[in-house]
């Protein structure tokens, strides 16, 4: 926890306690300021409660260390300057928090003892949802709304009457007869999570402030200087208590709330009157269960002694009444409904199931989606659409679905069936055998590679990359830009960019940030690659498991592009034909690569792309290995910083010359090419007596060939 020091309070020395209290006061003040004045909290309520709980526990052990600036001595933060100030006639205080059943039992016991009630006397206590919004005090004089004040520091708040008048739930005039001369109605302004999400989406569209959660959004909306902005925000209100009341319309909490209802004020329907801790706790559990379905956020249950004469006798200690208690829900977990499962296709074709949830606040953040990781995870948890699921959010981690609640499973649900086709392009989606573990891969992948819209940008990026077509100046940004314009969808489009440009379909030179020269340079770079060696061509296709080395193996095995394409088309027809066997018989090509290549060529759209590409580029057979080179047949290791070439260039150059490039030095190594900073490999070379040369010497030798 942010307090940084979680030493057992009983073990704290007085000076340690003093130092920690100072730190806690500072931290809490900062969080209060963010929460109350900037509507931008950075810790969850439960983290904040931990800080306050620790401060109060330390103060309880060392009462003489309590200072006037301690948060235990005040509520909230001072009123903002921008609004007029309102002095509360009755302070707007807070409630003590409880987190366990025992604390609730203690509360009831404490009240009974304070009132000196005989063991058989009935004590009524109400239990109602604790609404997660911002508290407000509404003053009605002769039924007319005349003032609306935020809590501020509990004694003085901000006058937000103009804004509050725009909230539909707040009557500007109370209805009914015998209205009090004056009454301060207190309650909570809040926002529904679904309205909050819509608001945030709209804010995002206009580049305006994004709110962390519905409560911050409600608070931020009430504190608008321009009431027309507040009017456009979906704010709501529940009334639950009062300040000054002249007269009070009842003798109990319950009766007063019934009067509020008659006057046209919204009162929460989920209040009960209990007579034992068991009844209160039962209601607490019920509300915790129903929390997700309510449509508004609650963060606990508030218990209040029902009889108002008892409340008056009980009074307050420091900032909270003896007659009330807030029983908070345990942090970071919530239940909600799984409304659907959507499949997201990643840039590499991985299909991830994402839970679409009825929005719920978990740990101060509204959660509407959660990852379900993969197909097996959904099957293992047997989560079905319509289920009530348990959601957990830990810190900043993406929310997780822990499981479903069996008793709440609706009749007729079916196990979720994972799609076998890609939702983005309709191609087959397959699960491969992981070559390392020999087990079925957890991830199902789309095989649509070159045509799948979800994978297109990534594929294009790969296609032009240095080890593939190596088109200079065609970076990720340009690809994305052209893709967004609709100019580039699949690799063959790269080679028609210039002719399209000439037809004035899209004039590159006229674009912002471009010009004649840069357009010409790009077209020149593309044209320079209209001839490409077969290994690069194969690698550029982006077939799964076909890296640079495998591409070269395939290129060597099939020689020309025509032979390669013809044989792959045949191999794709069935896994039980000679062509497929010939493919997997190639040294270095196993079942995994074979399947992957066959799947690629089994998709019509992929073969179409290959065919179109061949209309624009000339594919040369792989350069023959130079067996006369002085490095042919040698095992070479490159180590240290190379200055004249990249590691990849060095590798492909050596391989072209017939050398085998290895990553580690052994007695079988023939040459180590060492640049500056070479370390352990150099030592190994010396140990085995392997020849060590520098980069210049390497170039000298290979130039002879
Ligand atoms: S009664 C003396 N009832 O919780 C304060 N408060 O932690 C009496 N709250 O400041 C408050 N729902 O903003 C009460 N049903 C409810 C509530 C509720 C939410 C808030 C309120 C209060 C805070 C106390």
XYZ file of C-alpha atoms and ligand atoms in Angstrom:
729
model
C 0.000 0.000 0.000
C 1.083 3.554 -0.650
C 1.580 4.274 3.090
C 4.867 2.498 2.558
C 5.063 1.230 6.103
C 2.877 -1.624 7.115
C 4.529 -2.354 10.456
C 2.159 -3.793 13.019
C 0.696 -0.775 14.788
C 1.253 -2.339 18.197
C 4.976 -2.451 17.470
C 5.299 1.189 16.397
C 7.343 3.436 18.651
C 5.899 6.873 19.310
C 8.412 8.600 17.074
C 7.778 6.084 14.271
C 4.047 6.659 14.693
C 4.531 10.415 14.526
C 6.578 10.170 11.352
C 4.096 7.816 9.699
C 1.144 9.997 10.665
C 2.823 12.988 9.060
C 3.342 10.982 5.883
C -0.225 9.655 5.880
C -1.699 13.128 6.450
C 0.228 14.390 3.453
C -0.782 11.448 1.233
C -4.439 11.623 2.230
C -4.512 15.399 1.698
C -3.132 14.899 -1.807
C -5.711 12.216 -2.607
C -8.489 14.386 -1.139
C -7.432 17.263 -3.291
C -7.439 15.122 -6.425
C -10.785 13.548 -5.535
C -12.761 16.523 -4.279
C -11.329 19.387 -6.267
C -9.958 17.942 -9.438
C -12.318 14.965 -9.870
C -9.278 12.983 -10.889
C -8.477 10.355 -8.245
C -5.407 8.205 -8.744
C -6.108 5.543 -6.134
C -9.123 3.294 -5.751
C -11.521 3.911 -2.891
C -10.330 0.775 -1.170
C -6.691 1.897 -1.310
C -7.779 5.246 0.088
C -9.725 3.502 2.839
C -6.622 1.506 3.783
C -4.673 4.745 4.233
C -7.394 6.288 6.360
C -7.905 3.093 8.329
C -4.209 2.973 9.190
C -4.146 6.641 10.158
C -7.126 6.168 12.442
C -5.678 3.032 14.008
C -2.386 4.799 14.755
C -4.245 7.770 16.186
C -6.303 5.419 18.322
C -3.140 3.952 19.829
C -1.476 7.372 20.282
C -4.387 9.825 20.880
C -2.018 12.624 21.864
C -0.536 12.565 18.352
C -3.847 13.665 16.778
C -3.277 17.065 15.165
C -5.921 19.542 13.951
C -4.838 19.008 10.346
C -5.501 15.263 10.570
C -8.126 14.014 8.087
C -9.849 12.343 11.056
C -10.756 15.851 12.179
C -12.399 16.945 8.951
C -14.271 15.748 5.877
C -13.561 16.390 2.235
C -11.695 19.401 0.939
C -12.333 23.160 1.112
C -14.876 24.623 -1.276
C -13.627 25.641 -4.696
C -13.171 29.344 -5.237
C -14.985 29.472 -8.567
C -18.446 28.968 -7.056
C -20.057 31.027 -4.324
C -19.763 29.470 -0.888
C -22.624 28.117 1.173
C -22.324 27.610 4.912
C -24.119 24.382 5.872
C -26.592 25.003 8.667
C -25.947 21.451 9.810
C -22.553 20.079 8.902
C -22.439 17.461 6.154
C -20.425 14.771 7.828
C -19.321 11.346 6.861
C -19.921 7.779 7.992
C -17.596 5.354 9.707
C -16.682 2.426 7.513
C -16.965 -1.262 8.298
C -15.520 -4.081 6.220
C -16.507 -7.191 8.177
C -19.570 -8.804 9.727
C -18.001 -8.463 13.187
C -17.735 -4.705 12.782
C -21.448 -4.591 11.968
C -22.276 -6.690 15.055
C -20.040 -4.397 17.137
C -21.883 -1.363 15.781
C -25.266 -2.740 16.792
C -23.901 -3.728 20.238
C -22.383 -0.255 20.703
C -25.656 1.478 19.840
C -27.627 -0.757 22.229
C -25.166 -0.112 25.054
C -25.106 3.644 24.421
C -28.907 3.770 24.522
C -28.862 1.370 27.487
C -31.509 -0.772 25.798
C -32.613 -3.864 27.720
C -31.675 -7.143 26.067
C -35.254 -7.788 24.905
C -35.875 -4.276 23.513
C -36.221 -4.051 19.761
C -33.777 -1.817 17.931
C -34.726 -1.017 14.344
C -31.936 -0.272 11.921
C -32.375 0.569 8.250
C -30.124 -0.849 5.550
C -29.901 0.773 2.123
C -27.455 0.950 -0.788
C -24.507 3.260 -0.446
C -24.660 5.187 -3.697
C -21.325 5.963 -5.306
C -21.677 9.571 -6.364
C -21.247 12.957 -4.785
C -23.275 14.219 -1.865
C -25.386 17.285 -2.239
C -27.579 19.342 0.060
C -30.752 20.780 -1.482
C -32.585 23.483 0.406
C -36.308 23.737 -0.152
C -38.171 26.684 1.364
C -41.943 26.339 1.261
C -41.431 23.623 -1.309
C -39.220 25.715 -3.596
C -35.646 24.705 -4.428
C -33.587 27.702 -3.337
C -30.072 26.428 -2.788
C -27.877 23.458 -3.718
C -24.535 22.960 -2.036
C -21.787 20.419 -2.411
C -20.248 18.999 0.723
C -17.007 20.982 0.492
C -15.171 20.535 3.786
C -18.377 19.464 5.539
C -19.021 22.932 6.931
C -18.908 25.043 3.821
C -19.671 23.881 0.286
C -20.039 25.316 -3.197
C -23.241 26.819 -4.446
C -24.117 24.819 -7.529
C -27.816 25.659 -7.730
C -27.733 26.676 -11.402
C -26.270 23.314 -12.325
C -28.466 21.222 -10.050
C -31.578 22.851 -11.482
C -30.737 21.147 -14.792
C -30.965 17.647 -13.281
C -34.285 16.053 -14.171
C -34.439 13.904 -11.016
C -34.253 16.973 -8.759
C -37.672 18.628 -8.436
C -37.553 22.392 -8.542
C -40.735 22.343 -6.508
C -41.854 19.708 -4.052
C -45.359 18.329 -4.499
C -48.027 17.623 -1.879
C -49.479 19.403 1.109
C -47.983 20.363 4.481
C -44.569 21.033 3.066
C -41.986 22.166 5.631
C -41.103 25.822 5.873
C -37.509 24.883 5.233
C -35.703 21.596 4.777
C -32.238 20.587 3.601
C -32.665 17.380 1.631
C -29.432 15.491 1.356
C -28.575 12.785 -1.068
C -26.339 11.650 -3.840
C -25.927 12.843 -7.416
C -24.666 9.987 -9.559
C -24.294 8.777 -13.121
C -25.237 5.350 -14.471
C -22.243 3.386 -15.787
C -23.821 2.976 -19.221
C -24.443 6.725 -19.488
C -20.908 7.293 -18.279
C -19.477 5.156 -21.084
C -21.491 7.066 -23.667
C -20.355 10.360 -22.177
C -16.711 9.301 -22.240
C -17.021 8.118 -25.839
C -18.457 11.511 -26.801
C -15.743 13.280 -24.810
C -13.131 11.255 -26.649
C -14.618 12.174 -30.013
C -14.370 15.858 -29.204
C -10.972 15.544 -27.548
C -12.401 16.570 -24.166
C -11.575 15.306 -20.700
C -12.047 11.579 -20.126
C -13.374 10.683 -16.688
C -11.966 7.859 -14.583
C -15.317 6.565 -13.353
C -18.992 7.535 -13.068
C -18.459 9.246 -9.738
C -15.731 11.537 -11.099
C -17.882 12.225 -14.139
C -20.836 13.156 -11.910
C -18.668 15.394 -9.729
C -17.030 17.046 -12.733
C -20.423 17.655 -14.319
C -21.898 19.278 -11.208
C -18.935 21.618 -10.960
C -19.244 23.019 -14.456
C -19.213 26.795 -14.548
C -21.485 26.630 -17.578
C -24.822 25.132 -16.529
C -25.687 24.236 -20.116
C -22.869 21.671 -20.018
C -24.261 20.156 -16.821
C -27.680 20.031 -18.479
C -26.273 17.834 -21.240
C -24.797 15.361 -18.747
C -26.906 12.365 -17.714
C -27.023 13.079 -13.959
C -29.404 11.475 -11.484
C -30.251 11.847 -7.845
C -31.318 9.830 -4.767
C -32.408 11.498 -1.507
C -31.490 9.667 1.709
C -31.009 12.061 4.624
C -31.498 15.670 5.700
C -29.826 18.615 7.410
C -31.923 21.372 8.953
C -35.622 20.448 8.835
C -38.417 22.643 10.017
C -40.358 20.503 10.703
C -39.168 16.967 9.991
C -41.935 14.925 8.291
C -41.601 11.747 10.434
C -40.242 10.105 13.505
C -38.093 7.532 11.811
C -35.630 7.339 8.982
C -38.109 5.209 7.081
C -41.030 7.634 7.544
C -38.969 10.628 6.455
C -37.908 8.813 3.287
C -41.576 7.961 2.555
C -42.375 11.678 2.864
C -39.525 12.499 0.476
C -41.108 10.117 -2.004
C -44.518 11.753 -1.642
C -42.902 15.119 -2.333
C -41.578 13.842 -5.631
C -37.990 13.149 -4.617
C -36.339 9.961 -5.887
C -35.736 7.580 -2.984
C -33.943 4.274 -3.371
C -36.367 1.343 -3.262
C -33.915 -1.061 -1.718
C -34.093 0.190 1.852
C -35.225 -2.294 4.523
C -35.801 -2.049 8.250
C -34.049 -4.816 10.204
C -34.034 -5.678 13.865
C -30.925 -7.856 14.085
C -27.392 -7.875 12.681
C -28.326 -11.083 10.804
C -31.102 -9.313 8.906
C -28.807 -6.423 8.045
C -26.073 -8.766 6.860
C -28.552 -10.733 4.779
C -29.556 -7.537 3.003
C -25.883 -6.656 2.548
C -25.258 -10.004 0.842
C -28.345 -9.587 -1.333
C -27.255 -6.132 -2.481
C -23.730 -7.353 -3.134
C -25.193 -10.079 -5.349
C -27.530 -7.711 -7.189
C -25.038 -4.937 -7.494
C -24.316 -5.584 -11.163
C -27.948 -5.497 -12.193
C -28.903 -2.268 -10.441
C -27.781 -0.002 -13.258
C -26.051 2.396 -10.863
C -22.882 1.983 -8.831
C -23.038 1.208 -5.159
C -20.013 0.611 -3.005
C -21.610 -0.741 0.138
C -24.627 -0.657 2.406
C -25.493 2.122 4.863
C -27.050 1.171 8.201
C -28.909 3.826 10.180
C -30.705 3.670 13.523
C -34.321 4.093 12.436
C -35.747 6.126 15.331
C -34.793 9.773 15.018
C -35.014 10.405 18.774
C -32.407 7.659 19.170
C -30.289 9.289 16.451
C -30.400 12.553 18.351
C -29.334 10.851 21.571
C -26.528 9.011 19.841
C -25.152 12.160 18.197
C -21.739 12.377 16.528
C -18.155 11.678 17.399
C -15.678 13.788 15.485
C -16.691 13.547 11.830
C -19.241 10.705 11.875
C -22.566 9.872 13.514
C -22.800 7.146 16.167
C -26.141 6.163 14.628
C -24.820 5.201 11.205
C -22.327 2.896 9.537
C -21.159 2.330 5.964
C -20.545 -1.381 5.342
C -18.295 -1.373 2.285
C -18.170 -4.133 -0.290
C -14.848 -5.877 -0.598
C -12.689 -4.146 -3.108
C -11.820 -4.929 -6.701
C -14.317 -7.695 -7.327
C -17.733 -7.381 -8.877
C -20.375 -9.484 -10.529
C -21.880 -8.658 -13.844
C -23.592 -10.235 -16.806
C -21.723 -11.666 -19.759
C -23.691 -10.195 -22.650
C -21.588 -11.604 -25.430
C -18.245 -12.955 -26.577
C -16.512 -11.222 -29.445
C -13.478 -12.477 -31.278
C -10.702 -9.992 -31.840
C -8.173 -10.756 -34.545
C -4.698 -9.494 -33.782
C -2.063 -8.285 -36.212
C -0.623 -11.749 -36.464
C -3.958 -13.509 -36.876
C -4.283 -14.641 -33.268
C -7.960 -14.824 -32.345
C -8.706 -13.633 -28.815
C -12.129 -14.011 -27.217
C -13.233 -10.843 -25.468
C -16.089 -10.774 -22.970
C -18.639 -8.045 -23.552
C -20.032 -7.245 -20.125
C -22.853 -5.223 -18.696
C -20.777 -2.241 -17.528
C -19.833 -2.381 -13.862
C -17.375 -0.447 -11.733
C -14.557 -2.513 -10.292
C -11.948 -0.779 -8.183
C -13.018 2.663 -9.402
C -12.993 1.849 -13.106
C -15.917 0.983 -15.332
C -15.351 -2.347 -16.960
C -17.325 -3.311 -20.043
C -14.854 -5.757 -21.622
C -12.499 -8.374 -20.311
C -10.199 -10.752 -22.099
C -11.036 -14.430 -22.018
C -7.523 -15.228 -23.236
C -8.153 -18.151 -25.583
C -10.433 -20.942 -26.644
C -9.326 -23.389 -23.927
C -9.828 -20.810 -21.220
C -13.457 -20.288 -22.242
C -13.998 -24.045 -22.355
C -12.237 -24.642 -19.040
C -14.295 -22.011 -17.249
C -17.425 -23.058 -19.176
C -18.491 -19.428 -19.319
C -21.660 -18.952 -21.333
C -23.425 -15.926 -22.730
C -26.047 -14.799 -20.194
C -24.007 -15.968 -17.214
C -23.409 -13.821 -14.177
C -19.651 -13.688 -13.983
C -17.250 -12.684 -11.233
C -14.877 -10.001 -12.312
C -11.623 -9.060 -10.677
C -9.345 -6.144 -11.238
C -6.018 -5.963 -9.493
C -4.134 -2.689 -9.722
C -3.794 -1.621 -13.309
C -4.062 -5.148 -14.581
C -6.659 -5.899 -17.245
C -9.847 -7.181 -15.611
C -10.164 -10.912 -15.350
C -13.175 -13.143 -15.269
C -12.745 -15.535 -12.378
C -15.748 -17.706 -13.154
C -19.519 -17.750 -13.270
C -22.173 -18.057 -10.572
C -23.878 -21.453 -11.153
C -27.117 -20.527 -9.326
C -27.564 -17.569 -11.627
C -27.117 -19.412 -14.907
C -30.252 -18.842 -17.014
C -32.029 -21.944 -18.380
C -31.145 -23.061 -21.884
C -27.608 -21.665 -22.135
C -25.233 -23.537 -24.403
C -21.478 -24.017 -24.105
C -19.676 -21.402 -26.146
C -18.540 -22.645 -29.521
C -15.348 -21.012 -30.700
C -15.562 -19.954 -34.356
C -13.495 -21.932 -36.807
C -13.433 -19.108 -39.294
C -11.933 -15.686 -38.897
C -14.650 -13.091 -38.188
C -12.616 -10.465 -40.049
C -12.072 -12.249 -43.372
C -13.844 -15.603 -43.244
C -10.655 -17.630 -43.697
C -10.132 -20.879 -41.855
C -8.862 -20.440 -38.344
C -6.620 -23.199 -37.096
C -4.826 -24.334 -34.002
C -1.370 -25.631 -34.692
C 0.865 -28.072 -32.935
C 3.487 -26.086 -31.108
C 6.788 -27.423 -32.454
C 8.514 -26.854 -29.123
C 6.031 -28.632 -26.891
C 4.341 -30.857 -29.451
C 1.060 -29.774 -27.919
C -1.912 -28.114 -29.540
C -1.398 -24.356 -29.500
C -3.781 -22.505 -27.181
C -4.268 -19.831 -29.805
C -6.446 -20.272 -32.859
C -5.205 -18.255 -35.781
C -6.669 -16.895 -38.942
C -4.922 -18.256 -42.034
C -6.086 -15.340 -44.196
C -2.699 -13.659 -43.889
C -2.520 -11.393 -46.881
C -6.183 -10.638 -47.210
C -7.366 -10.510 -43.614
C -8.183 -6.864 -42.849
C -7.133 -7.332 -39.245
C -3.682 -8.419 -40.362
C -3.210 -6.318 -43.453
C -1.111 -3.481 -42.117
C 1.170 -5.909 -40.320
C 1.494 -8.031 -43.442
C 2.262 -5.043 -45.612
C 4.855 -3.901 -43.126
C 6.446 -7.337 -43.230
C 6.271 -7.433 -47.016
C 8.355 -4.290 -47.478
C 10.718 -5.001 -44.573
C 14.453 -5.234 -45.055
C 14.723 -9.002 -45.286
C 11.699 -9.229 -47.576
C 11.200 -6.781 -50.487
C 13.304 -4.166 -48.719
C 11.528 -1.131 -50.138
C 13.418 1.859 -48.919
C 11.442 4.720 -47.436
C 8.262 2.705 -47.076
C 8.016 2.725 -43.333
C 5.188 1.768 -41.034
C 3.813 5.314 -40.953
C 3.524 5.517 -44.729
C 1.937 2.095 -44.939
C -0.634 3.076 -42.342
C -1.257 6.383 -44.125
C -1.777 4.719 -47.518
C -3.855 1.967 -45.931
C -6.128 4.507 -44.260
C -6.529 6.261 -47.609
C -7.568 2.973 -49.177
C -4.624 3.030 -51.626
C -2.926 -0.015 -50.203
C -4.785 -3.099 -49.210
C -2.586 -5.945 -50.204
C 1.018 -6.264 -51.488
C 0.256 -6.085 -55.252
C -1.163 -2.572 -54.684
C 2.360 -1.393 -53.882
C 3.327 -1.968 -57.492
C 0.374 -0.086 -58.930
C 0.796 2.970 -56.723
C 2.696 4.866 -59.407
C 0.309 4.100 -62.255
C -2.604 5.082 -60.030
C -0.738 8.256 -59.252
C -0.283 8.979 -62.918
C -3.944 8.445 -63.538
C -4.355 11.119 -60.871
C -6.376 8.752 -58.768
C -4.292 10.020 -55.874
C -1.513 12.516 -56.309
C 1.189 11.752 -53.820
C 3.296 14.829 -54.567
C 0.404 17.038 -53.573
C -0.043 15.519 -50.156
C 0.966 17.371 -47.056
C 4.476 16.400 -46.058
C 5.236 15.104 -49.577
C 6.476 16.728 -52.739
C 7.707 15.834 -56.218
C 11.049 14.610 -54.934
C 9.809 12.372 -52.151
C 7.092 10.897 -54.382
C 9.644 10.204 -57.106
C 12.018 8.635 -54.582
C 9.360 6.317 -53.277
C 8.348 5.157 -56.760
C 12.021 4.633 -57.603
C 12.483 2.513 -54.475
C 9.466 0.413 -55.437
C 10.642 0.022 -59.024
C 14.052 -1.084 -57.823
C 12.357 -4.077 -56.288
C 10.439 -5.293 -59.296
C 13.044 -7.998 -59.470
C 13.491 -10.024 -56.361
C 15.187 -13.324 -55.454
C 12.881 -16.248 -54.725
C 13.872 -16.611 -51.059
C 12.948 -13.001 -50.349
C 9.708 -13.435 -52.274
C 8.732 -16.469 -50.188
C 9.744 -14.791 -46.961
C 7.740 -11.670 -47.876
C 4.515 -13.679 -48.134
C 4.494 -13.839 -44.336
C 3.536 -17.504 -44.120
C 3.502 -18.534 -40.502
C 6.659 -20.368 -39.413
C 8.381 -19.451 -42.653
C 11.222 -17.253 -41.534
C 14.160 -16.141 -43.566
C 16.045 -19.442 -43.279
C 13.036 -21.609 -44.098
C 12.245 -19.363 -47.061
C 15.760 -19.951 -48.337
C 15.426 -23.703 -47.829
C 12.206 -23.705 -49.836
C 13.708 -21.515 -52.532
C 16.673 -23.838 -52.895
C 14.451 -26.897 -52.971
C 12.104 -25.618 -55.679
C 14.440 -23.367 -57.654
C 11.981 -21.134 -59.504
C 8.863 -19.334 -58.438
C 6.759 -21.183 -61.006
C 7.845 -24.570 -59.653
C 7.391 -23.427 -56.087
C 3.844 -22.108 -56.634
C 2.811 -25.106 -58.702
C 4.049 -27.593 -56.095
C 2.584 -25.683 -53.177
C -0.820 -25.537 -54.844
C -0.635 -29.288 -55.242
C 0.555 -29.851 -51.665
C -2.341 -27.751 -50.408
C -4.923 -30.056 -51.940
C -4.454 -32.760 -49.332
C -2.073 -33.657 -46.536
C -1.914 -37.127 -47.915
C -0.471 -36.550 -51.343
C 3.026 -36.911 -52.723
C 3.559 -33.213 -53.016
C 2.836 -32.663 -49.353
C 5.156 -35.533 -48.461
C 7.859 -34.116 -50.716
C 7.502 -30.796 -48.958
C 7.855 -32.221 -45.468
C 10.721 -34.450 -46.586
C 12.879 -31.433 -47.346
C 15.651 -31.155 -44.821
C 14.650 -28.412 -42.367
C 10.924 -28.502 -43.227
C 8.831 -30.467 -40.758
C 5.102 -31.072 -40.323
C 4.570 -27.684 -38.709
C 6.053 -25.660 -41.543
C 4.538 -28.025 -44.109
C 1.046 -27.570 -42.682
C 1.435 -23.888 -42.480
C 2.594 -23.519 -46.090
C -0.164 -25.857 -47.275
C -2.797 -23.897 -45.336
C -1.561 -20.671 -46.868
C -1.885 -22.019 -50.398
C -5.227 -23.640 -49.607
C -6.763 -20.183 -49.219
C -7.872 -18.901 -52.628
C -7.321 -15.279 -51.708
C -3.681 -16.009 -50.870
C -3.033 -17.700 -54.195
C -4.747 -14.781 -55.887
C -2.374 -12.351 -54.217
C 0.623 -14.473 -55.256
C -0.654 -14.536 -58.829
C -1.194 -10.774 -58.902
C 2.242 -10.179 -57.456
C 3.774 -12.191 -60.239
C 2.155 -9.826 -62.747
C 4.290 -7.033 -61.319
C 7.539 -8.587 -60.160
C 10.135 -10.834 -61.682
C 11.291 -13.476 -59.262
C 14.826 -14.717 -59.846
C 15.958 -18.161 -58.805
C 17.992 -18.208 -55.632
C 21.559 -17.074 -56.166
C 23.684 -20.116 -56.481
C 25.954 -20.848 -53.595
C 29.456 -19.830 -54.416
C 31.496 -22.899 -53.684
C 34.706 -21.250 -54.746
C 34.555 -18.659 -51.999
C 37.261 -18.951 -49.320
C 34.522 -19.136 -46.691
C 32.413 -21.817 -48.461
C 31.707 -24.744 -46.148
C 33.122 -22.911 -43.152
C 31.263 -22.354 -39.888
C 31.367 -18.667 -39.032
C 30.349 -16.791 -35.876
C 29.842 -13.021 -35.848
C 30.323 -11.334 -32.491
C 30.703 -7.825 -31.083
C 29.599 -4.654 -32.852
C 29.774 -4.824 -36.656
C 30.309 -1.453 -38.248
C 30.024 -2.016 -41.987
C 27.012 -4.303 -42.027
C 24.145 -5.394 -39.811
C 24.144 -8.823 -38.238
C 21.438 -9.949 -40.682
C 23.362 -8.691 -43.688
C 26.491 -10.423 -42.437
C 24.571 -13.643 -42.018
C 22.944 -13.645 -45.433
C 26.186 -12.596 -47.113
C 28.066 -15.474 -45.473
C 25.346 -17.943 -46.381
C 25.329 -16.763 -49.971
C 29.007 -17.557 -50.041
C 28.350 -21.046 -48.784
C 29.280 -20.538 -45.145
C 27.212 -21.796 -42.222
C 26.504 -19.114 -39.657
C 26.281 -20.170 -36.038
C 25.323 -18.273 -32.899
C 27.834 -19.895 -30.601
C 31.504 -20.806 -30.689
C 32.610 -24.421 -30.368
C 35.537 -26.499 -31.495
C 33.722 -26.892 -34.821
C 33.795 -23.176 -35.505
C 36.187 -22.166 -38.275
C 36.134 -18.360 -38.153
C 35.021 -15.825 -35.577
C 34.464 -12.343 -36.983
C 34.837 -10.100 -33.945
C 33.925 -6.427 -33.739
C 34.504 -4.031 -30.847
C 33.018 -5.157 -27.528
C 33.232 -8.882 -28.309
C 33.270 -10.761 -25.017
C 32.649 -14.364 -24.078
C 32.578 -15.665 -27.678
C 36.004 -14.222 -28.257
C 37.277 -15.993 -25.136
C 35.681 -19.251 -26.296
C 37.385 -18.851 -29.692
C 40.742 -18.373 -28.022
C 40.068 -21.398 -25.819
C 39.389 -23.619 -28.846
C 42.101 -22.061 -30.948
C 39.583 -20.818 -33.525
C 40.752 -18.209 -36.019
C 39.583 -14.691 -35.082
C 39.424 -11.933 -37.717
C 37.990 -8.420 -37.761
C 35.333 -7.050 -40.083
C 37.823 -5.527 -42.535
C 39.629 -8.824 -42.895
C 36.283 -10.510 -43.511
C 35.579 -8.153 -46.406
C 39.076 -8.589 -47.772
C 38.612 -12.350 -47.862
C 35.184 -12.439 -49.394
C 36.058 -9.869 -52.033
C 38.534 -12.311 -53.407
C 35.716 -14.642 -54.327
S -26.251 8.924 5.017
C -23.707 11.752 8.302
N -26.930 7.295 3.094
O -21.610 8.175 1.764
C -23.714 11.281 6.898
N -24.878 8.460 2.870
O -19.389 7.890 3.721
C -24.958 10.545 6.583
N -23.711 7.992 0.766
O -21.277 11.522 2.685
C -24.944 10.042 5.218
N -25.178 6.598 -0.051
O -22.041 10.986 0.276
C -26.004 8.156 3.543
N -27.686 5.848 1.450
C -26.769 6.703 1.887
C -25.618 6.993 1.156
C -24.697 7.885 1.672
C -24.036 7.222 -0.259
C -22.469 8.756 0.850
C -22.660 10.186 1.271
C -21.893 10.301 2.537
C -20.918 9.181 2.443
C -20.486 8.715 3.791
